[in-house]
Tab-separated table of C-alpha atoms in Angstrom:
chain	number	residue	atom	x	y	z
A	29	MET	CA	14.808	1.423	-40.670
A	30	SER	CA	14.521	-2.331	-40.178
A	31	THR	CA	11.347	-4.144	-39.193
A	32	ASP	CA	12.823	-4.757	-35.716
A	33	GLU	CA	13.513	-1.027	-35.289
A	34	ASN	CA	9.944	-0.199	-36.363
A	35	THR	CA	8.555	-2.717	-33.871
A	36	THR	CA	10.720	-1.367	-31.034
A	37	THR	CA	9.729	2.227	-31.798
A	38	ALA	CA	6.043	1.307	-32.029
A	39	THR	CA	6.200	-0.627	-28.760
A	40	ALA	CA	7.961	2.226	-26.949
A	41	THR	CA	5.462	4.757	-28.282
A	42	THR	CA	2.534	2.543	-27.331
A	43	ALA	CA	3.934	2.027	-23.803
A	44	GLY	CA	4.448	5.787	-23.374
A	45	GLU	CA	0.972	6.504	-24.672
A	46	THR	CA	-0.479	3.865	-22.329
A	47	VAL	CA	1.186	5.466	-19.278
A	48	ALA	CA	0.019	8.908	-20.400
A	49	ALA	CA	-3.547	7.653	-20.944
A	50	MET	CA	-3.572	5.938	-17.539
A	51	ALA	CA	-2.331	9.097	-15.840
A	52	SER	CA	-4.970	11.247	-17.530
A	53	THR	CA	-7.841	9.016	-16.357
A	54	ALA	CA	-6.410	8.043	-12.950
A	55	THR	CA	-7.534	9.419	-9.619
A	56	ARG	CA	-5.612	12.543	-8.686
A	57	TYR	CA	-4.177	12.935	-5.193
A	58	ALA	CA	-3.245	16.178	-3.436
A	59	VAL	CA	0.346	16.925	-2.517
A	60	ALA	CA	0.746	18.095	1.096
A	61	PRO	CA	-0.255	21.756	1.440
A	62	GLY	CA	2.652	24.167	1.720
A	63	TYR	CA	5.188	21.808	0.101
A	64	ARG	CA	6.989	22.082	-3.228
A	65	VAL	CA	7.815	18.408	-3.607
A	66	ASN	CA	10.880	17.302	-5.548
A	67	VAL	CA	10.208	14.860	-8.376
A	68	ARG	CA	13.064	12.410	-8.838
A	69	SER	CA	14.068	10.034	-11.609
A	70	GLY	CA	13.874	7.034	-9.250
A	71	PRO	CA	12.527	5.962	-5.833
A	72	SER	CA	15.233	7.479	-3.625
A	73	THR	CA	16.820	10.810	-2.737
A	74	GLN	CA	19.954	9.426	-4.399
A	75	TYR	CA	18.269	9.939	-7.800
A	76	PRO	CA	18.483	13.377	-9.433
A	77	VAL	CA	15.659	15.898	-9.101
A	78	VAL	CA	13.958	16.267	-12.500
A	79	ARG	CA	11.520	19.004	-11.436
A	80	SER	CA	9.565	20.315	-8.433
A	81	LEU	CA	5.808	20.268	-8.055
A	82	PRO	CA	4.193	23.661	-7.444
A	83	LEU	CA	2.268	24.483	-4.280
A	84	GLY	CA	-1.236	23.007	-4.405
A	85	ALA	CA	-0.330	20.350	-6.974
A	86	THR	CA	-2.240	17.136	-7.507
A	87	VAL	CA	-0.755	13.989	-9.021
A	88	ALA	CA	-2.074	10.923	-10.805
A	89	ILE	CA	-0.270	7.775	-9.691
A	90	ALA	CA	0.453	5.400	-12.587
A	91	CYS	CA	2.116	2.792	-10.349
A	92	GLN	CA	4.059	2.520	-7.095
A	93	LYS	CA	7.309	0.900	-6.004
A	94	TYR	CA	9.293	0.459	-2.831
A	95	GLY	CA	12.433	2.515	-2.311
A	96	GLU	CA	14.111	4.674	0.321
A	97	TRP	CA	12.284	5.304	3.609
A	98	ILE	CA	11.073	8.922	3.788
A	99	THR	CA	9.306	10.831	6.573
A	100	GLY	CA	6.891	13.563	5.551
A	101	PRO	CA	3.580	15.132	6.556
A	102	TYR	CA	1.701	11.882	5.860
A	103	GLY	CA	3.994	9.624	7.879
A	104	THR	CA	7.046	7.488	7.207
A	105	THR	CA	6.990	5.214	4.177
A	106	LYS	CA	9.148	3.467	1.627
A	107	ILE	CA	6.419	3.756	-1.054
A	108	TRP	CA	7.238	5.961	-4.027
A	109	ASP	CA	4.612	7.109	-6.531
A	110	ASN	CA	5.350	7.028	-10.253
A	111	ILE	CA	3.578	10.124	-11.606
A	112	ALA	CA	4.971	10.053	-15.163
A	113	PRO	CA	7.590	8.029	-17.027
A	114	GLY	CA	10.826	8.398	-15.037
A	115	GLU	CA	9.207	10.621	-12.365
A	116	TYR	CA	8.778	9.579	-8.718
A	117	VAL	CA	7.647	11.330	-5.537
A	118	SER	CA	7.637	9.936	-2.018
A	119	ASP	CA	4.183	8.829	-0.903
A	120	ALA	CA	4.936	10.566	2.428
A	121	TYR	CA	4.033	13.830	0.644
A	122	VAL	CA	0.938	12.614	-1.221
A	123	ARG	CA	-2.471	12.350	0.478
A	124	THR	CA	-3.673	8.956	-0.722
A	125	GLY	CA	-5.647	8.155	2.439
A	126	SER	CA	-3.776	4.861	2.820
A	127	ASP	CA	-0.589	3.545	4.382
A	128	GLY	CA	-0.421	0.906	1.648
A	129	LEU	CA	-0.387	0.783	-2.126
A	130	VAL	CA	-3.244	2.533	-3.943
A	131	ALA	CA	-2.018	1.722	-7.468
A	132	PRO	CA	-0.416	-1.306	-9.127
A	133	ARG	CA	3.246	-2.033	-8.404
A	134	CYS	CA	5.609	-0.722	-11.038
A	135	ALA	CA	7.285	-3.364	-13.178
C-alpha cells in the first residue's frame, strides 16, 4: 500500500470515527410515536430505503441538510436529519422542538 493509500484510509477511518463519536454524545430526539420511519441513503424519497426505525426509536442528529419537502406529524419541512453515515430521515418525523436546524449543516 502506498503512502497516499494509507493517508486516504486513515482519513476515512478518522472521519467515520468522528461521526460515530459525535452521534454517541449528541442529544437524542424521539421519532414520532406510532411510526416506523424509513431511513434513506439521501435527503429525498427518491433515495433507497436502507432500514426502518423501530417504534419508539430515538435518533442522534450528526448534521442536517435541505432536501425534498415532506409532511409528517411534526409539520411540513425540507430538513433532513443525518443520523449515521449515509442515513437520513425527514425532520417531519423527529421531535426536535424546532422548525429550524438544530444541528450543523451537512457538508
